Amino acid sequence: MTRLQKTVLILVAVIAAVIGLTFSKVLHGSRQADPAQLLEAGIVLLPQARRLPPVSLTDQNGQAVRVDGLAGQWTLVFFGYTFCPDVCPTTLAQLRQLDDRLPAAARERLRVAMVSVDPQRDTPAQLKQYLAFFDPAYLGLTGELADIQQLANALGIPFIPGDTGREDYTVDHSGNLALLGPDGTQRGFVRAPLNVAKLAERLPQLVGQP
């Protein structure tokens, strides 16, 4: 093989590699989540991932759960309570609608967790019964009020505890959701009120990423 032939073969290989990379970016670039489009759907990404405190809570089956160990899936964390008259049932119903609209691959990578802001009344059994009305697969967490407040403050979704000395007290809390990545860190928020249609369109782009 002459030097000219070798040079031509090398140039052909380089051009093929460049074309391959270009097509790869075209094919896979559309799968990357666009922050502007996510924001339009109410998804706000943090500039840097935030680690969770090493708080241990109890799930609806009475098992201890370390919240900083919620890894393996993307997780939407909602702070609410079972005696909530409006925000909580509405939000959980919307999350159920969202789940129905997501493709199977996205559903498998996404988990919903409700952390009780009313641990005095929300026992594991109470949480289990309540969440079963929406989706038995939802994770319910309760525990010591101080631990729950620590977690809520760390995630940037604080709440005001209810006056437990009053009958039928309510708890002031946000409808925003914390968004955890599959590594167990907080990646952002989903703002309330939820836009189910836009979330169903944009979330698959996000949860398809590591």
mmCIF file of C-alpha atoms in Angstrom:
data_model
loop_
_atom_site.group_PDB
_atom_site.id
_atom_site.type_symbol
_atom_site.label_atom_id
_atom_site.label_comp_id
_atom_site.label_asym_id
_atom_site.label_seq_id
_atom_site.Cartn_x
_atom_site.Cartn_y
_atom_site.Cartn_z
ATOM 1 C CA MET A 1 0.000 0.000 0.000
ATOM 2 C CA THR A 2 1.438 3.372 -1.013
ATOM 3 C CA ARG A 3 1.770 6.355 1.317
ATOM 4 C CA LEU A 4 -0.989 8.133 -0.612
ATOM 5 C CA GLN A 5 -3.369 5.194 -0.154
ATOM 6 C CA LYS A 6 -2.633 5.098 3.581
ATOM 7 C CA THR A 7 -3.292 8.820 3.853
ATOM 8 C CA VAL A 8 -6.616 8.467 2.017
ATOM 9 C CA LEU A 9 -7.693 5.592 4.282
ATOM 10 C CA ILE A 10 -6.831 7.591 7.403
ATOM 11 C CA LEU A 11 -8.805 10.595 6.115
ATOM 12 C CA VAL A 12 -11.781 8.382 5.311
ATOM 13 C CA ALA A 13 -11.672 6.895 8.825
ATOM 14 C CA VAL A 14 -11.512 10.347 10.439
ATOM 15 C CA ILE A 15 -14.418 11.632 8.336
ATOM 16 C CA ALA A 16 -16.476 8.549 9.212
ATOM 17 C CA ALA A 17 -15.786 9.071 12.903
ATOM 18 C CA VAL A 18 -16.833 12.732 12.713
ATOM 19 C CA ILE A 19 -20.031 11.840 10.850
ATOM 20 C CA GLY A 20 -20.787 9.122 13.403
ATOM 21 C CA LEU A 21 -20.397 11.516 16.320
ATOM 22 C CA THR A 22 -22.572 14.095 14.578
ATOM 23 C CA PHE A 23 -25.374 11.612 14.005
ATOM 24 C CA SER A 24 -25.050 10.400 17.586
ATOM 25 C CA LYS A 25 -25.550 13.925 18.891
ATOM 26 C CA VAL A 26 -28.537 14.433 16.616
ATOM 27 C CA LEU A 27 -30.120 11.154 17.648
ATOM 28 C CA HIS A 28 -29.448 11.384 21.365
ATOM 29 C CA GLY A 29 -29.403 15.134 21.902
ATOM 30 C CA SER A 30 -33.172 15.313 21.685
ATOM 31 C CA ARG A 31 -33.357 12.956 24.648
ATOM 32 C CA GLN A 32 -31.488 15.363 26.888
ATOM 33 C CA ALA A 33 -33.676 17.431 29.167
ATOM 34 C CA ASP A 34 -33.886 21.085 28.160
ATOM 35 C CA PRO A 35 -33.912 23.236 31.359
ATOM 36 C CA ALA A 36 -36.137 25.844 29.695
ATOM 37 C CA GLN A 37 -38.709 23.237 28.688
ATOM 38 C CA LEU A 38 -38.529 21.650 32.134
ATOM 39 C CA LEU A 39 -39.132 25.048 33.728
ATOM 40 C CA GLU A 40 -42.181 25.526 31.527
ATOM 41 C CA ALA A 41 -43.525 22.287 33.031
ATOM 42 C CA GLY A 42 -42.842 23.570 36.563
ATOM 43 C CA ILE A 43 -39.605 21.600 37.039
ATOM 44 C CA VAL A 44 -36.850 23.730 38.573
ATOM 45 C CA LEU A 45 -33.383 22.168 38.563
ATOM 46 C CA LEU A 46 -30.820 23.135 41.172
ATOM 47 C CA PRO A 47 -27.447 24.405 39.904
ATOM 48 C CA GLN A 48 -25.807 21.775 42.106
ATOM 49 C CA ALA A 49 -27.156 18.550 43.618
ATOM 50 C CA ARG A 50 -27.966 18.755 47.336
ATOM 51 C CA ARG A 51 -27.268 15.931 49.793
ATOM 52 C CA LEU A 52 -30.033 14.850 52.175
ATOM 53 C CA PRO A 53 -29.566 14.701 55.964
ATOM 54 C CA PRO A 54 -29.115 11.221 57.495
ATOM 55 C CA VAL A 55 -32.659 11.150 58.860
ATOM 56 C CA SER A 56 -34.383 7.827 59.546
ATOM 57 C CA LEU A 57 -38.172 7.654 59.191
ATOM 58 C CA THR A 58 -40.727 4.830 59.224
ATOM 59 C CA ASP A 59 -42.611 3.697 56.143
ATOM 60 C CA GLN A 60 -46.245 2.571 55.916
ATOM 61 C CA ASN A 61 -45.169 -1.016 56.616
ATOM 62 C CA GLY A 62 -43.401 -0.094 59.840
ATOM 63 C CA GLN A 63 -39.923 -0.417 58.331
ATOM 64 C CA ALA A 64 -37.122 2.087 58.995
ATOM 65 C CA VAL A 65 -36.050 4.095 55.951
ATOM 66 C CA ARG A 66 -32.995 6.323 55.686
ATOM 67 C CA VAL A 67 -34.054 9.224 53.506
ATOM 68 C CA ASP A 68 -30.502 9.815 52.329
ATOM 69 C CA GLY A 69 -30.601 6.263 50.987
ATOM 70 C CA LEU A 70 -33.533 6.752 48.600
ATOM 71 C CA ALA A 71 -31.463 5.816 45.571
ATOM 72 C CA GLY A 72 -31.967 3.730 42.466
ATOM 73 C CA GLN A 73 -34.927 5.741 41.160
ATOM 74 C CA TRP A 74 -35.967 9.329 40.653
ATOM 75 C CA THR A 75 -38.264 10.315 43.531
ATOM 76 C CA LEU A 76 -40.951 12.972 43.861
ATOM 77 C CA VAL A 77 -41.219 13.871 47.567
ATOM 78 C CA PHE A 78 -44.447 15.451 48.775
ATOM 79 C CA PHE A 79 -44.924 16.780 52.316
ATOM 80 C CA GLY A 80 -48.547 16.324 53.350
ATOM 81 C CA TYR A 81 -50.875 14.587 55.786
ATOM 82 C CA THR A 82 -53.843 12.263 55.682
ATOM 83 C CA PHE A 83 -56.277 14.665 57.401
ATOM 84 C CA CYS A 84 -55.529 17.411 54.853
ATOM 85 C CA PRO A 85 -58.808 18.787 53.453
ATOM 86 C CA ASP A 86 -57.642 20.011 50.047
ATOM 87 C CA VAL A 87 -54.016 20.245 48.855
ATOM 88 C CA CYS A 88 -52.998 16.662 49.654
ATOM 89 C CA PRO A 89 -55.839 14.711 48.034
ATOM 90 C CA THR A 90 -55.663 16.997 44.999
ATOM 91 C CA THR A 91 -51.900 16.596 44.636
ATOM 92 C CA LEU A 92 -51.961 12.819 45.087
ATOM 93 C CA ALA A 93 -54.798 12.493 42.571
ATOM 94 C CA GLN A 94 -52.792 14.552 40.069
ATOM 95 C CA LEU A 95 -49.732 12.372 40.646
ATOM 96 C CA ARG A 96 -51.888 9.339 39.937
ATOM 97 C CA GLN A 97 -53.061 10.961 36.687
ATOM 98 C CA LEU A 98 -49.449 11.723 35.828
ATOM 99 C CA ASP A 99 -48.465 8.109 36.402
ATOM 100 C CA ASP A 100 -51.197 6.971 34.012
ATOM 101 C CA ARG A 101 -49.836 9.265 31.287
ATOM 102 C CA LEU A 102 -46.165 8.347 31.568
ATOM 103 C CA PRO A 103 -44.618 5.670 29.348
ATOM 104 C CA ALA A 104 -43.768 2.410 31.104
ATOM 105 C CA ALA A 105 -40.015 3.088 31.090
ATOM 106 C CA ALA A 106 -40.490 6.427 32.875
ATOM 107 C CA ARG A 107 -42.896 4.926 35.430
ATOM 108 C CA GLU A 108 -40.325 2.304 36.350
ATOM 109 C CA ARG A 109 -37.705 4.973 37.025
ATOM 110 C CA LEU A 110 -39.972 7.266 39.065
ATOM 111 C CA ARG A 111 -41.217 6.864 42.638
ATOM 112 C CA VAL A 112 -43.625 8.981 44.697
ATOM 113 C CA ALA A 113 -43.013 9.451 48.423
ATOM 114 C CA MET A 114 -45.303 11.290 50.832
ATOM 115 C CA VAL A 115 -43.705 12.466 54.074
ATOM 116 C CA SER A 116 -46.248 13.235 56.804
ATOM 117 C CA VAL A 117 -46.193 16.685 58.368
ATOM 118 C CA ASP A 118 -48.649 15.405 60.990
ATOM 119 C CA PRO A 119 -46.870 12.462 62.629
ATOM 120 C CA GLN A 120 -49.107 12.603 65.711
ATOM 121 C CA ARG A 121 -52.085 11.328 63.700
ATOM 122 C CA ASP A 122 -50.310 9.749 60.729
ATOM 123 C CA THR A 123 -49.260 6.353 61.984
ATOM 124 C CA PRO A 124 -47.808 3.862 59.462
ATOM 125 C CA ALA A 125 -51.177 2.089 59.327
ATOM 126 C CA GLN A 126 -53.009 5.368 58.702
ATOM 127 C CA LEU A 127 -50.612 6.270 55.908
ATOM 128 C CA LYS A 128 -50.952 2.858 54.306
ATOM 129 C CA GLN A 129 -54.734 3.028 54.271
ATOM 130 C CA TYR A 130 -54.763 6.583 52.933
ATOM 131 C CA LEU A 131 -52.214 6.078 50.150
ATOM 132 C CA ALA A 132 -53.983 2.922 48.995
ATOM 133 C CA PHE A 133 -56.822 5.156 47.729
ATOM 134 C CA PHE A 134 -54.380 6.714 45.240
ATOM 135 C CA ASP A 135 -51.672 4.108 44.593
ATOM 136 C CA PRO A 136 -50.524 1.353 46.975
ATOM 137 C CA ALA A 137 -47.060 1.656 45.433
ATOM 138 C CA TYR A 138 -46.598 5.164 46.846
ATOM 139 C CA LEU A 139 -44.097 5.332 49.686
ATOM 140 C CA GLY A 140 -45.457 6.824 52.917
ATOM 141 C CA LEU A 141 -43.073 8.084 55.600
ATOM 142 C CA THR A 142 -43.677 9.266 59.147
ATOM 143 C CA GLY A 143 -41.574 9.649 62.289
ATOM 144 C CA GLU A 144 -40.440 12.197 64.829
ATOM 145 C CA LEU A 145 -41.590 15.746 64.094
ATOM 146 C CA ALA A 146 -38.070 17.139 64.588
ATOM 147 C CA ASP A 147 -36.656 14.716 62.010
ATOM 148 C CA ILE A 148 -39.392 15.533 59.516
ATOM 149 C CA GLN A 149 -38.799 19.256 59.945
ATOM 150 C CA GLN A 150 -35.063 18.753 59.458
ATOM 151 C CA LEU A 151 -35.710 16.944 56.194
ATOM 152 C CA ALA A 152 -38.264 19.499 54.982
ATOM 153 C CA ASN A 153 -35.921 22.402 55.722
ATOM 154 C CA ALA A 154 -33.016 20.640 53.993
ATOM 155 C CA LEU A 155 -35.142 20.144 50.887
ATOM 156 C CA GLY A 156 -36.324 23.757 50.933
ATOM 157 C CA ILE A 157 -39.980 22.884 51.588
ATOM 158 C CA PRO A 158 -40.607 23.963 55.209
ATOM 159 C CA PHE A 159 -43.974 23.692 56.940
ATOM 160 C CA ILE A 160 -45.646 25.040 60.088
ATOM 161 C CA PRO A 161 -46.669 22.278 62.523
ATOM 162 C CA GLY A 162 -50.302 22.217 63.560
ATOM 163 C CA ASP A 163 -51.595 23.074 67.006
ATOM 164 C CA THR A 164 -52.117 19.550 68.281
ATOM 165 C CA GLY A 165 -53.954 20.919 71.326
ATOM 166 C CA ARG A 166 -56.898 21.838 69.131
ATOM 167 C CA GLU A 167 -59.435 19.410 67.722
ATOM 168 C CA ASP A 168 -59.385 18.932 63.941
ATOM 169 C CA TYR A 169 -56.245 21.058 63.578
ATOM 170 C CA THR A 170 -54.686 21.666 60.192
ATOM 171 C CA VAL A 171 -51.048 21.981 59.093
ATOM 172 C CA ASP A 172 -49.739 24.778 56.866
ATOM 173 C CA HIS A 173 -47.569 23.210 54.185
ATOM 174 C CA SER A 174 -46.523 23.650 50.570
ATOM 175 C CA GLY A 175 -47.790 21.789 47.531
ATOM 176 C CA ASN A 176 -44.332 21.874 45.935
ATOM 177 C CA LEU A 177 -42.499 18.585 45.408
ATOM 178 C CA ALA A 178 -38.820 17.888 45.968
ATOM 179 C CA LEU A 179 -37.127 16.049 43.118
ATOM 180 C CA LEU A 180 -34.486 13.475 44.076
ATOM 181 C CA GLY A 181 -32.149 11.855 41.584
ATOM 182 C CA PRO A 182 -31.295 8.157 41.406
ATOM 183 C CA ASP A 183 -28.157 8.880 43.439
ATOM 184 C CA GLY A 184 -30.326 9.996 46.377
ATOM 185 C CA THR A 185 -29.466 13.694 46.127
ATOM 186 C CA GLN A 186 -31.936 16.520 45.582
ATOM 187 C CA ARG A 187 -31.861 17.680 41.964
ATOM 188 C CA GLY A 188 -34.637 20.251 42.105
ATOM 189 C CA PHE A 189 -38.317 21.010 42.674
ATOM 190 C CA VAL A 190 -41.655 20.617 40.947
ATOM 191 C CA ARG A 191 -43.732 23.711 41.569
ATOM 192 C CA ALA A 192 -47.390 23.676 42.550
ATOM 193 C CA PRO A 193 -49.990 23.685 41.149
ATOM 194 C CA LEU A 194 -48.971 20.671 39.090
ATOM 195 C CA ASN A 195 -49.430 20.794 35.331
ATOM 196 C CA VAL A 196 -50.064 17.106 34.629
ATOM 197 C CA ALA A 197 -50.043 17.410 30.833
ATOM 198 C CA LYS A 198 -46.698 19.220 30.637
ATOM 199 C CA LEU A 199 -45.121 17.053 33.336
ATOM 200 C CA ALA A 200 -46.123 13.943 31.403
ATOM 201 C CA GLU A 201 -44.387 15.405 28.364
ATOM 202 C CA ARG A 202 -41.154 16.552 30.040
ATOM 203 C CA LEU A 203 -40.494 14.168 32.932
ATOM 204 C CA PRO A 204 -39.555 11.221 30.676
ATOM 205 C CA GLN A 205 -36.712 13.338 29.254
ATOM 206 C CA LEU A 206 -35.392 13.952 32.748
ATOM 207 C CA VAL A 207 -35.793 10.547 34.367
ATOM 208 C CA GLY A 208 -34.060 8.925 31.430
ATOM 209 C CA GLN A 209 -30.823 10.554 32.643
ATOM 210 C CA PRO A 210 -28.547 9.201 35.406
#
